[in-house]
Amino acid sequence: MAKKNLSEMSFLDHLEELRWLLIRSTIAILACATVAFFFSDFIFDKILFGPKNVDFITYRFFCDLSQEFGLDKSLCVTEIPMRIQSREMGGQFSAHMWTSITAGFILGFPFIIWEFWKFISPALYEKERKYAVLFIVTASILFFTGVLFGYFMIAPLSVNFLANYNVSKEIFNDIDLDSYISLLRSSTVACGLLFELPILIYFLTKIGLVTPSSLRNYRKYTLVIVLILSAIITPPDIISQVIVAIPIMILYEISILISVIVHKKQEKIK
């Protein structure tokens, strides 16, 4: 059956389209998750457990950086006193399954974005629909950049801080497997979605919910919110918070620029 035009679609038709979007996206995630399931050795030993090793690339980078600026080895990580344990019978299997699904979501993100584009494209102008490839590539790059930032910056900073934090010498950190993986999952996926801010602002400007002037007026409040978010998703030290806050504020400024461009085009159409 031929696909209906936007003007011909009822509310139930939109719900049906949304239902199939979710079904196809779920199938894509599960397909990618199945592939990831068979690469568990690499995903767990090399990727997930990488930030708990003192020779992780991020720790070496900060160590070299501190020596470059004459700070001796003040930023060098020499020990991460923690062990990973599984305290439930199905703990490792559950971790394997959910990690595979998370990997499936990350790997399948471009397809999910493509499905999202197909869902909203009927509401766009004909000339805007031609930018499908640009939209998908840009959104995917932003997401993967956020994931990499979360993995190489947020996750190791959090792991190092929390592993070395102690209230008594009588306590040793035997970290539950699920707790450790949850930390890495939230750090990477949250940053990936957070880096989609320019895309979100683009569509909010299109539908008139935000304007360039409102984004500029709320810049100082946004900075406070970003610092609060940085304090939540990073260890409570100023260096970690600044490292997280800087790229987010850069994305916010880029979002303002995007909003200006969209707003000017809409004004010309009027």
PDB file of C-alpha atoms in Angstrom:
ATOM      1  CA  MET A   1       0.000   0.000   0.000  1.00  0.00           C
ATOM      2  CA  ALA A   2       1.345   3.431  -0.911  1.00  0.00           C
ATOM      3  CA  LYS A   3       2.411   5.615   1.946  1.00  0.00           C
ATOM      4  CA  LYS A   4      -0.052   8.409   2.724  1.00  0.00           C
ATOM      5  CA  ASN A   5       0.833  12.085   2.596  1.00  0.00           C
ATOM      6  CA  LEU A   6       1.127  13.939   5.898  1.00  0.00           C
ATOM      7  CA  SER A   7      -2.175  15.771   5.305  1.00  0.00           C
ATOM      8  CA  GLU A   8      -3.960  12.461   4.717  1.00  0.00           C
ATOM      9  CA  MET A   9      -2.657  10.774   7.862  1.00  0.00           C
ATOM     10  CA  SER A  10      -4.840  10.582  10.943  1.00  0.00           C
ATOM     11  CA  PHE A  11      -3.616  10.463  14.536  1.00  0.00           C
ATOM     12  CA  LEU A  12      -3.849   6.672  14.465  1.00  0.00           C
ATOM     13  CA  ASP A  13      -1.810   6.598  11.244  1.00  0.00           C
ATOM     14  CA  HIS A  14       0.937   8.560  13.013  1.00  0.00           C
ATOM     15  CA  LEU A  15       0.824   6.129  15.919  1.00  0.00           C
ATOM     16  CA  GLU A  16       1.115   3.224  13.474  1.00  0.00           C
ATOM     17  CA  GLU A  17       4.169   4.838  11.879  1.00  0.00           C
ATOM     18  CA  LEU A  18       5.678   5.375  15.313  1.00  0.00           C
ATOM     19  CA  ARG A  19       4.990   1.761  16.249  1.00  0.00           C
ATOM     20  CA  TRP A  20       6.829   0.474  13.184  1.00  0.00           C
ATOM     21  CA  LEU A  21       9.679   2.909  13.848  1.00  0.00           C
ATOM     22  CA  LEU A  22      10.101   1.400  17.322  1.00  0.00           C
ATOM     23  CA  ILE A  23       9.822  -2.156  15.970  1.00  0.00           C
ATOM     24  CA  ARG A  24      12.444  -1.645  13.243  1.00  0.00           C
ATOM     25  CA  SER A  25      14.754   0.188  15.653  1.00  0.00           C
ATOM     26  CA  THR A  26      14.428  -2.618  18.208  1.00  0.00           C
ATOM     27  CA  ILE A  27      15.229  -5.231  15.553  1.00  0.00           C
ATOM     28  CA  ALA A  28      18.323  -3.231  14.534  1.00  0.00           C
ATOM     29  CA  ILE A  29      19.486  -2.969  18.153  1.00  0.00           C
ATOM     30  CA  LEU A  30      18.973  -6.694  18.735  1.00  0.00           C
ATOM     31  CA  ALA A  31      20.803  -7.561  15.504  1.00  0.00           C
ATOM     32  CA  CYS A  32      23.809  -5.442  16.530  1.00  0.00           C
ATOM     33  CA  ALA A  33      23.566  -6.813  20.072  1.00  0.00           C
ATOM     34  CA  THR A  34      23.755 -10.373  18.712  1.00  0.00           C
ATOM     35  CA  VAL A  35      26.994  -9.522  16.922  1.00  0.00           C
ATOM     36  CA  ALA A  36      28.384  -7.856  20.052  1.00  0.00           C
ATOM     37  CA  PHE A  37      27.410 -10.900  22.128  1.00  0.00           C
ATOM     38  CA  PHE A  38      30.019 -13.025  20.326  1.00  0.00           C
ATOM     39  CA  PHE A  39      32.796 -10.490  20.924  1.00  0.00           C
ATOM     40  CA  SER A  40      32.487 -10.549  24.710  1.00  0.00           C
ATOM     41  CA  ASP A  41      36.213 -11.173  25.305  1.00  0.00           C
ATOM     42  CA  PHE A  42      37.193  -8.016  23.443  1.00  0.00           C
ATOM     43  CA  ILE A  43      34.323  -5.895  24.812  1.00  0.00           C
ATOM     44  CA  PHE A  44      34.900  -6.844  28.442  1.00  0.00           C
ATOM     45  CA  ASP A  45      38.680  -7.332  28.651  1.00  0.00           C
ATOM     46  CA  LYS A  46      39.776  -4.543  26.316  1.00  0.00           C
ATOM     47  CA  ILE A  47      36.971  -1.973  26.457  1.00  0.00           C
ATOM     48  CA  LEU A  48      35.011  -2.244  29.700  1.00  0.00           C
ATOM     49  CA  PHE A  49      37.907  -3.147  31.965  1.00  0.00           C
ATOM     50  CA  GLY A  50      40.334  -0.787  30.229  1.00  0.00           C
ATOM     51  CA  PRO A  51      39.683   2.190  32.584  1.00  0.00           C
ATOM     52  CA  LYS A  52      40.535   0.062  35.648  1.00  0.00           C
ATOM     53  CA  ASN A  53      44.114  -0.464  34.446  1.00  0.00           C
ATOM     54  CA  VAL A  54      46.788   2.093  35.337  1.00  0.00           C
ATOM     55  CA  ASP A  55      48.222   1.973  31.799  1.00  0.00           C
ATOM     56  CA  PHE A  56      44.938   3.135  30.253  1.00  0.00           C
ATOM     57  CA  ILE A  57      45.550   5.744  27.554  1.00  0.00           C
ATOM     58  CA  THR A  58      43.750   8.535  29.460  1.00  0.00           C
ATOM     59  CA  TYR A  59      45.886   8.065  32.573  1.00  0.00           C
ATOM     60  CA  ARG A  60      49.054   8.054  30.478  1.00  0.00           C
ATOM     61  CA  PHE A  61      47.924  11.220  28.694  1.00  0.00           C
ATOM     62  CA  PHE A  62      47.377  13.148  31.932  1.00  0.00           C
ATOM     63  CA  CYS A  63      50.639  11.832  33.333  1.00  0.00           C
ATOM     64  CA  ASP A  64      52.567  13.047  30.279  1.00  0.00           C
ATOM     65  CA  LEU A  65      50.673  16.336  30.413  1.00  0.00           C
ATOM     66  CA  SER A  66      51.574  16.947  34.051  1.00  0.00           C
ATOM     67  CA  GLN A  67      55.249  16.334  33.361  1.00  0.00           C
ATOM     68  CA  GLU A  68      55.109  18.578  30.309  1.00  0.00           C
ATOM     69  CA  PHE A  69      53.929  21.474  32.503  1.00  0.00           C
ATOM     70  CA  GLY A  70      56.466  20.761  35.224  1.00  0.00           C
ATOM     71  CA  LEU A  71      54.017  19.228  37.697  1.00  0.00           C
ATOM     72  CA  ASP A  72      56.196  16.141  38.187  1.00  0.00           C
ATOM     73  CA  LYS A  73      53.856  13.132  38.425  1.00  0.00           C
ATOM     74  CA  SER A  74      51.006  14.767  40.291  1.00  0.00           C
ATOM     75  CA  LEU A  75      48.450  13.634  37.687  1.00  0.00           C
ATOM     76  CA  CYS A  76      49.937  10.183  37.178  1.00  0.00           C
ATOM     77  CA  VAL A  77      47.824   7.197  38.217  1.00  0.00           C
ATOM     78  CA  THR A  78      49.964   4.591  39.935  1.00  0.00           C
ATOM     79  CA  GLU A  79      47.279   2.451  41.538  1.00  0.00           C
ATOM     80  CA  ILE A  80      43.568   1.719  41.168  1.00  0.00           C
ATOM     81  CA  PRO A  81      42.781  -0.284  44.317  1.00  0.00           C
ATOM     82  CA  MET A  82      39.692  -2.185  43.310  1.00  0.00           C
ATOM     83  CA  ARG A  83      38.561  -5.618  42.213  1.00  0.00           C
ATOM     84  CA  ILE A  84      35.522  -6.536  40.156  1.00  0.00           C
ATOM     85  CA  GLN A  85      33.298  -9.240  41.579  1.00  0.00           C
ATOM     86  CA  SER A  86      29.987 -10.871  40.705  1.00  0.00           C
ATOM     87  CA  ARG A  87      27.824 -11.626  43.758  1.00  0.00           C
ATOM     88  CA  GLU A  88      24.841 -13.153  41.985  1.00  0.00           C
ATOM     89  CA  MET A  89      24.469 -16.499  40.241  1.00  0.00           C
ATOM     90  CA  GLY A  90      23.309 -14.889  37.028  1.00  0.00           C
ATOM     91  CA  GLY A  91      25.398 -11.776  37.452  1.00  0.00           C
ATOM     92  CA  GLN A  92      27.877 -12.413  34.655  1.00  0.00           C
ATOM     93  CA  PHE A  93      25.223 -13.627  32.225  1.00  0.00           C
ATOM     94  CA  SER A  94      23.040 -10.596  32.974  1.00  0.00           C
ATOM     95  CA  ALA A  95      26.025  -8.277  32.513  1.00  0.00           C
ATOM     96  CA  HIS A  96      26.832 -10.000  29.221  1.00  0.00           C
ATOM     97  CA  MET A  97      23.275  -9.572  27.934  1.00  0.00           C
ATOM     98  CA  TRP A  98      22.820  -5.924  28.940  1.00  0.00           C
ATOM     99  CA  THR A  99      26.272  -4.957  27.743  1.00  0.00           C
ATOM    100  CA  SER A 100      25.488  -6.516  24.363  1.00  0.00           C
ATOM    101  CA  ILE A 101      22.216  -4.571  24.187  1.00  0.00           C
ATOM    102  CA  THR A 102      24.018  -1.331  25.069  1.00  0.00           C
ATOM    103  CA  ALA A 103      26.609  -2.059  22.375  1.00  0.00           C
ATOM    104  CA  GLY A 104      23.732  -2.817  19.992  1.00  0.00           C
ATOM    105  CA  PHE A 105      22.168   0.570  20.704  1.00  0.00           C
ATOM    106  CA  ILE A 106      25.463   2.376  20.122  1.00  0.00           C
ATOM    107  CA  LEU A 107      26.269   0.486  16.922  1.00  0.00           C
ATOM    108  CA  GLY A 108      22.705   0.752  15.629  1.00  0.00           C
ATOM    109  CA  PHE A 109      22.346   4.464  16.370  1.00  0.00           C
ATOM    110  CA  PRO A 110      22.761   5.610  12.723  1.00  0.00           C
ATOM    111  CA  PHE A 111      19.892   3.322  11.695  1.00  0.00           C
ATOM    112  CA  ILE A 112      17.738   4.622  14.575  1.00  0.00           C
ATOM    113  CA  ILE A 113      18.421   8.186  13.453  1.00  0.00           C
ATOM    114  CA  TRP A 114      17.514   7.213   9.883  1.00  0.00           C
ATOM    115  CA  GLU A 115      14.191   5.831  11.113  1.00  0.00           C
ATOM    116  CA  PHE A 116      13.599   9.002  13.111  1.00  0.00           C
ATOM    117  CA  TRP A 117      14.292  11.089  10.008  1.00  0.00           C
ATOM    118  CA  LYS A 118      11.784   9.097   7.949  1.00  0.00           C
ATOM    119  CA  PHE A 119       9.194   9.650  10.673  1.00  0.00           C
ATOM    120  CA  ILE A 120       9.570  13.447  10.784  1.00  0.00           C
ATOM    121  CA  SER A 121      10.440  14.099   7.122  1.00  0.00           C
ATOM    122  CA  PRO A 122       6.789  14.425   5.957  1.00  0.00           C
ATOM    123  CA  ALA A 123       6.533  17.538   8.147  1.00  0.00           C
ATOM    124  CA  LEU A 124       9.546  19.171   6.470  1.00  0.00           C
ATOM    125  CA  TYR A 125       9.774  21.193   3.279  1.00  0.00           C
ATOM    126  CA  GLU A 126      10.806  19.346   0.129  1.00  0.00           C
ATOM    127  CA  LYS A 127      14.204  21.087  -0.006  1.00  0.00           C
ATOM    128  CA  GLU A 128      14.853  20.157   3.630  1.00  0.00           C
ATOM    129  CA  ARG A 129      14.268  16.475   2.929  1.00  0.00           C
ATOM    130  CA  LYS A 130      17.283  16.507   0.629  1.00  0.00           C
ATOM    131  CA  TYR A 131      19.524  16.906   3.675  1.00  0.00           C
ATOM    132  CA  ALA A 132      18.754  13.423   4.992  1.00  0.00           C
ATOM    133  CA  VAL A 133      22.308  12.122   4.559  1.00  0.00           C
ATOM    134  CA  LEU A 134      23.799  15.257   6.133  1.00  0.00           C
ATOM    135  CA  PHE A 135      21.436  14.966   9.095  1.00  0.00           C
ATOM    136  CA  ILE A 136      22.194  11.278   9.688  1.00  0.00           C
ATOM    137  CA  VAL A 137      25.956  11.719   9.329  1.00  0.00           C
ATOM    138  CA  THR A 138      26.021  14.790  11.602  1.00  0.00           C
ATOM    139  CA  ALA A 139      23.827  13.216  14.286  1.00  0.00           C
ATOM    140  CA  SER A 140      25.886  10.015  14.201  1.00  0.00           C
ATOM    141  CA  ILE A 141      29.200  11.866  14.429  1.00  0.00           C
ATOM    142  CA  LEU A 142      27.935  13.900  17.381  1.00  0.00           C
ATOM    143  CA  PHE A 143      26.692  10.773  19.142  1.00  0.00           C
ATOM    144  CA  PHE A 144      29.876   8.752  18.605  1.00  0.00           C
ATOM    145  CA  THR A 145      31.995  11.750  19.636  1.00  0.00           C
ATOM    146  CA  GLY A 146      29.989  11.963  22.857  1.00  0.00           C
ATOM    147  CA  VAL A 147      30.377   8.231  23.477  1.00  0.00           C
ATOM    148  CA  LEU A 148      34.149   8.448  22.977  1.00  0.00           C
ATOM    149  CA  PHE A 149      34.342  11.512  25.215  1.00  0.00           C
ATOM    150  CA  GLY A 150      32.402   9.702  27.928  1.00  0.00           C
ATOM    151  CA  TYR A 151      34.567   6.592  27.620  1.00  0.00           C
ATOM    152  CA  PHE A 152      37.983   8.247  27.452  1.00  0.00           C
ATOM    153  CA  MET A 153      37.330  11.176  29.812  1.00  0.00           C
ATOM    154  CA  ILE A 154      34.320  10.748  32.113  1.00  0.00           C
ATOM    155  CA  ALA A 155      34.612   7.016  32.790  1.00  0.00           C
ATOM    156  CA  PRO A 156      38.333   6.865  33.699  1.00  0.00           C
ATOM    157  CA  LEU A 157      38.119  10.024  35.840  1.00  0.00           C
ATOM    158  CA  SER A 158      35.169   8.526  37.724  1.00  0.00           C
ATOM    159  CA  VAL A 159      36.751   5.082  38.090  1.00  0.00           C
ATOM    160  CA  ASN A 160      40.059   6.506  39.327  1.00  0.00           C
ATOM    161  CA  PHE A 161      38.449   8.904  41.802  1.00  0.00           C
ATOM    162  CA  LEU A 162      35.951   6.429  43.264  1.00  0.00           C
ATOM    163  CA  ALA A 163      38.440   3.550  43.414  1.00  0.00           C
ATOM    164  CA  ASN A 164      40.975   5.661  45.329  1.00  0.00           C
ATOM    165  CA  TYR A 165      38.407   7.287  47.612  1.00  0.00           C
ATOM    166  CA  ASN A 166      38.259   5.673  51.046  1.00  0.00           C
ATOM    167  CA  VAL A 167      36.985   6.577  54.500  1.00  0.00           C
ATOM    168  CA  SER A 168      39.026   3.928  56.299  1.00  0.00           C
ATOM    169  CA  LYS A 169      42.071   1.771  55.628  1.00  0.00           C
ATOM    170  CA  GLU A 170      40.006  -1.176  56.833  1.00  0.00           C
ATOM    171  CA  ILE A 171      37.878  -1.030  53.678  1.00  0.00           C
ATOM    172  CA  PHE A 172      38.909  -2.431  50.313  1.00  0.00           C
ATOM    173  CA  ASN A 173      36.871  -1.786  47.181  1.00  0.00           C
ATOM    174  CA  ASP A 174      35.365  -5.036  45.957  1.00  0.00           C
ATOM    175  CA  ILE A 175      33.131  -3.521  43.291  1.00  0.00           C
ATOM    176  CA  ASP A 176      30.100  -5.389  42.037  1.00  0.00           C
ATOM    177  CA  LEU A 177      30.209  -6.125  38.308  1.00  0.00           C
ATOM    178  CA  ASP A 178      26.809  -4.546  37.684  1.00  0.00           C
ATOM    179  CA  SER A 179      27.803  -1.354  39.535  1.00  0.00           C
ATOM    180  CA  TYR A 180      30.994  -0.976  37.512  1.00  0.00           C
ATOM    181  CA  ILE A 181      29.289  -1.574  34.170  1.00  0.00           C
ATOM    182  CA  SER A 182      26.456   0.806  35.094  1.00  0.00           C
ATOM    183  CA  LEU A 183      29.012   3.553  35.707  1.00  0.00           C
ATOM    184  CA  LEU A 184      30.593   3.067  32.287  1.00  0.00           C
ATOM    185  CA  ARG A 185      27.234   2.693  30.553  1.00  0.00           C
ATOM    186  CA  SER A 186      25.820   5.888  32.032  1.00  0.00           C
ATOM    187  CA  SER A 187      29.041   7.802  31.307  1.00  0.00           C
ATOM    188  CA  THR A 188      29.198   6.822  27.634  1.00  0.00           C
ATOM    189  CA  VAL A 189      25.559   6.677  26.556  1.00  0.00           C
ATOM    190  CA  ALA A 190      24.608   9.815  28.527  1.00  0.00           C
ATOM    191  CA  CYS A 191      27.433  11.796  26.913  1.00  0.00           C
ATOM    192  CA  GLY A 192      26.488  10.454  23.492  1.00  0.00           C
ATOM    193  CA  LEU A 193      22.914  11.681  23.879  1.00  0.00           C
ATOM    194  CA  LEU A 194      24.060  14.943  25.458  1.00  0.00           C
ATOM    195  CA  PHE A 195      26.171  15.697  22.398  1.00  0.00           C
ATOM    196  CA  GLU A 196      22.976  15.647  20.313  1.00  0.00           C
ATOM    197  CA  LEU A 197      22.147  19.083  21.728  1.00  0.00           C
ATOM    198  CA  PRO A 198      22.695  20.937  18.399  1.00  0.00           C
ATOM    199  CA  ILE A 199      20.292  18.545  16.649  1.00  0.00           C
ATOM    200  CA  LEU A 200      17.693  19.051  19.380  1.00  0.00           C
ATOM    201  CA  ILE A 201      18.016  22.846  19.204  1.00  0.00           C
ATOM    202  CA  TYR A 202      17.612  22.702  15.418  1.00  0.00           C
ATOM    203  CA  PHE A 203      14.212  21.023  15.660  1.00  0.00           C
ATOM    204  CA  LEU A 204      13.085  23.101  18.648  1.00  0.00           C
ATOM    205  CA  THR A 205      13.878  26.234  16.637  1.00  0.00           C
ATOM    206  CA  LYS A 206      12.017  24.816  13.626  1.00  0.00           C
ATOM    207  CA  ILE A 207       8.829  24.379  15.617  1.00  0.00           C
ATOM    208  CA  GLY A 208       9.239  27.722  17.386  1.00  0.00           C
ATOM    209  CA  LEU A 209       9.847  26.541  20.945  1.00  0.00           C
ATOM    210  CA  VAL A 210      13.227  28.299  21.168  1.00  0.00           C
ATOM    211  CA  THR A 211      14.761  31.344  19.488  1.00  0.00           C
ATOM    212  CA  PRO A 212      18.358  32.621  19.252  1.00  0.00           C
ATOM    213  CA  SER A 213      17.553  35.465  21.645  1.00  0.00           C
ATOM    214  CA  SER A 214      16.089  33.125  24.258  1.00  0.00           C
ATOM    215  CA  LEU A 215      19.145  30.877  24.040  1.00  0.00           C
ATOM    216  CA  ARG A 216      21.427  33.876  24.543  1.00  0.00           C
ATOM    217  CA  ASN A 217      19.342  35.210  27.437  1.00  0.00           C
ATOM    218  CA  TYR A 218      19.450  31.854  29.222  1.00  0.00           C
ATOM    219  CA  ARG A 219      23.179  31.313  28.632  1.00  0.00           C
ATOM    220  CA  LYS A 220      24.141  32.098  32.236  1.00  0.00           C
ATOM    221  CA  TYR A 221      21.463  29.776  33.586  1.00  0.00           C
ATOM    222  CA  THR A 222      22.611  27.091  31.173  1.00  0.00           C
ATOM    223  CA  LEU A 223      26.155  27.407  32.533  1.00  0.00           C
ATOM    224  CA  VAL A 224      24.876  26.767  36.058  1.00  0.00           C
ATOM    225  CA  ILE A 225      22.860  23.752  34.881  1.00  0.00           C
ATOM    226  CA  VAL A 226      25.874  22.388  32.990  1.00  0.00           C
ATOM    227  CA  LEU A 227      28.067  22.713  36.083  1.00  0.00           C
ATOM    228  CA  ILE A 228      25.428  20.903  38.140  1.00  0.00           C
ATOM    229  CA  LEU A 229      25.223  18.122  35.541  1.00  0.00           C
ATOM    230  CA  SER A 230      29.014  17.939  35.463  1.00  0.00           C
ATOM    231  CA  ALA A 231      29.067  17.547  39.236  1.00  0.00           C
ATOM    232  CA  ILE A 232      26.523  14.720  38.995  1.00  0.00           C
ATOM    233  CA  ILE A 233      28.155  12.652  36.251  1.00  0.00           C
ATOM    234  CA  THR A 234      31.781  13.229  37.306  1.00  0.00           C
ATOM    235  CA  PRO A 235      33.804  12.908  40.504  1.00  0.00           C
ATOM    236  CA  PRO A 236      33.401  15.938  42.820  1.00  0.00           C
ATOM    237  CA  ASP A 237      36.595  17.730  41.842  1.00  0.00           C
ATOM    238  CA  ILE A 238      36.881  20.952  39.905  1.00  0.00           C
ATOM    239  CA  ILE A 239      39.176  19.584  37.174  1.00  0.00           C
ATOM    240  CA  SER A 240      36.714  16.852  36.149  1.00  0.00           C
ATOM    241  CA  GLN A 241      33.793  19.268  36.158  1.00  0.00           C
ATOM    242  CA  VAL A 242      35.626  21.772  33.953  1.00  0.00           C
ATOM    243  CA  ILE A 243      36.673  19.023  31.521  1.00  0.00           C
ATOM    244  CA  VAL A 244      33.008  18.034  31.121  1.00  0.00           C
ATOM    245  CA  ALA A 245      31.580  21.563  31.134  1.00  0.00           C
ATOM    246  CA  ILE A 246      33.818  22.976  28.378  1.00  0.00           C
ATOM    247  CA  PRO A 247      32.631  20.760  25.479  1.00  0.00           C
ATOM    248  CA  ILE A 248      28.999  21.067  26.564  1.00  0.00           C
ATOM    249  CA  MET A 249      29.199  24.868  26.549  1.00  0.00           C
ATOM    250  CA  ILE A 250      30.907  24.747  23.143  1.00  0.00           C
ATOM    251  CA  LEU A 251      27.990  22.641  21.889  1.00  0.00           C
ATOM    252  CA  TYR A 252      25.585  25.178  23.384  1.00  0.00           C
ATOM    253  CA  GLU A 253      27.269  28.025  21.487  1.00  0.00           C
ATOM    254  CA  ILE A 254      27.136  25.953  18.293  1.00  0.00           C
ATOM    255  CA  SER A 255      23.441  25.366  18.993  1.00  0.00           C
ATOM    256  CA  ILE A 256      22.877  29.130  19.211  1.00  0.00           C
ATOM    257  CA  LEU A 257      24.544  29.550  15.816  1.00  0.00           C
ATOM    258  CA  ILE A 258      22.364  26.809  14.337  1.00  0.00           C
ATOM    259  CA  SER A 259      19.284  28.441  15.837  1.00  0.00           C
ATOM    260  CA  VAL A 260      20.256  31.772  14.238  1.00  0.00           C
ATOM    261  CA  ILE A 261      20.594  30.159  10.802  1.00  0.00           C
ATOM    262  CA  VAL A 262      17.262  28.332  11.079  1.00  0.00           C
ATOM    263  CA  HIS A 263      15.506  31.437  12.401  1.00  0.00           C
ATOM    264  CA  LYS A 264      16.783  33.605   9.530  1.00  0.00           C
ATOM    265  CA  LYS A 265      15.618  31.061   6.944  1.00  0.00           C
ATOM    266  CA  GLN A 266      12.175  30.942   8.502  1.00  0.00           C
ATOM    267  CA  GLU A 267      11.981  34.744   8.505  1.00  0.00           C
ATOM    268  CA  LYS A 268      12.800  34.795   4.763  1.00  0.00           C
ATOM    269  CA  ILE A 269      10.024  32.298   4.062  1.00  0.00           C
ATOM    270  CA  LYS A 270       7.531  34.503   5.902  1.00  0.00           C
TER     271      LYS A 270
END
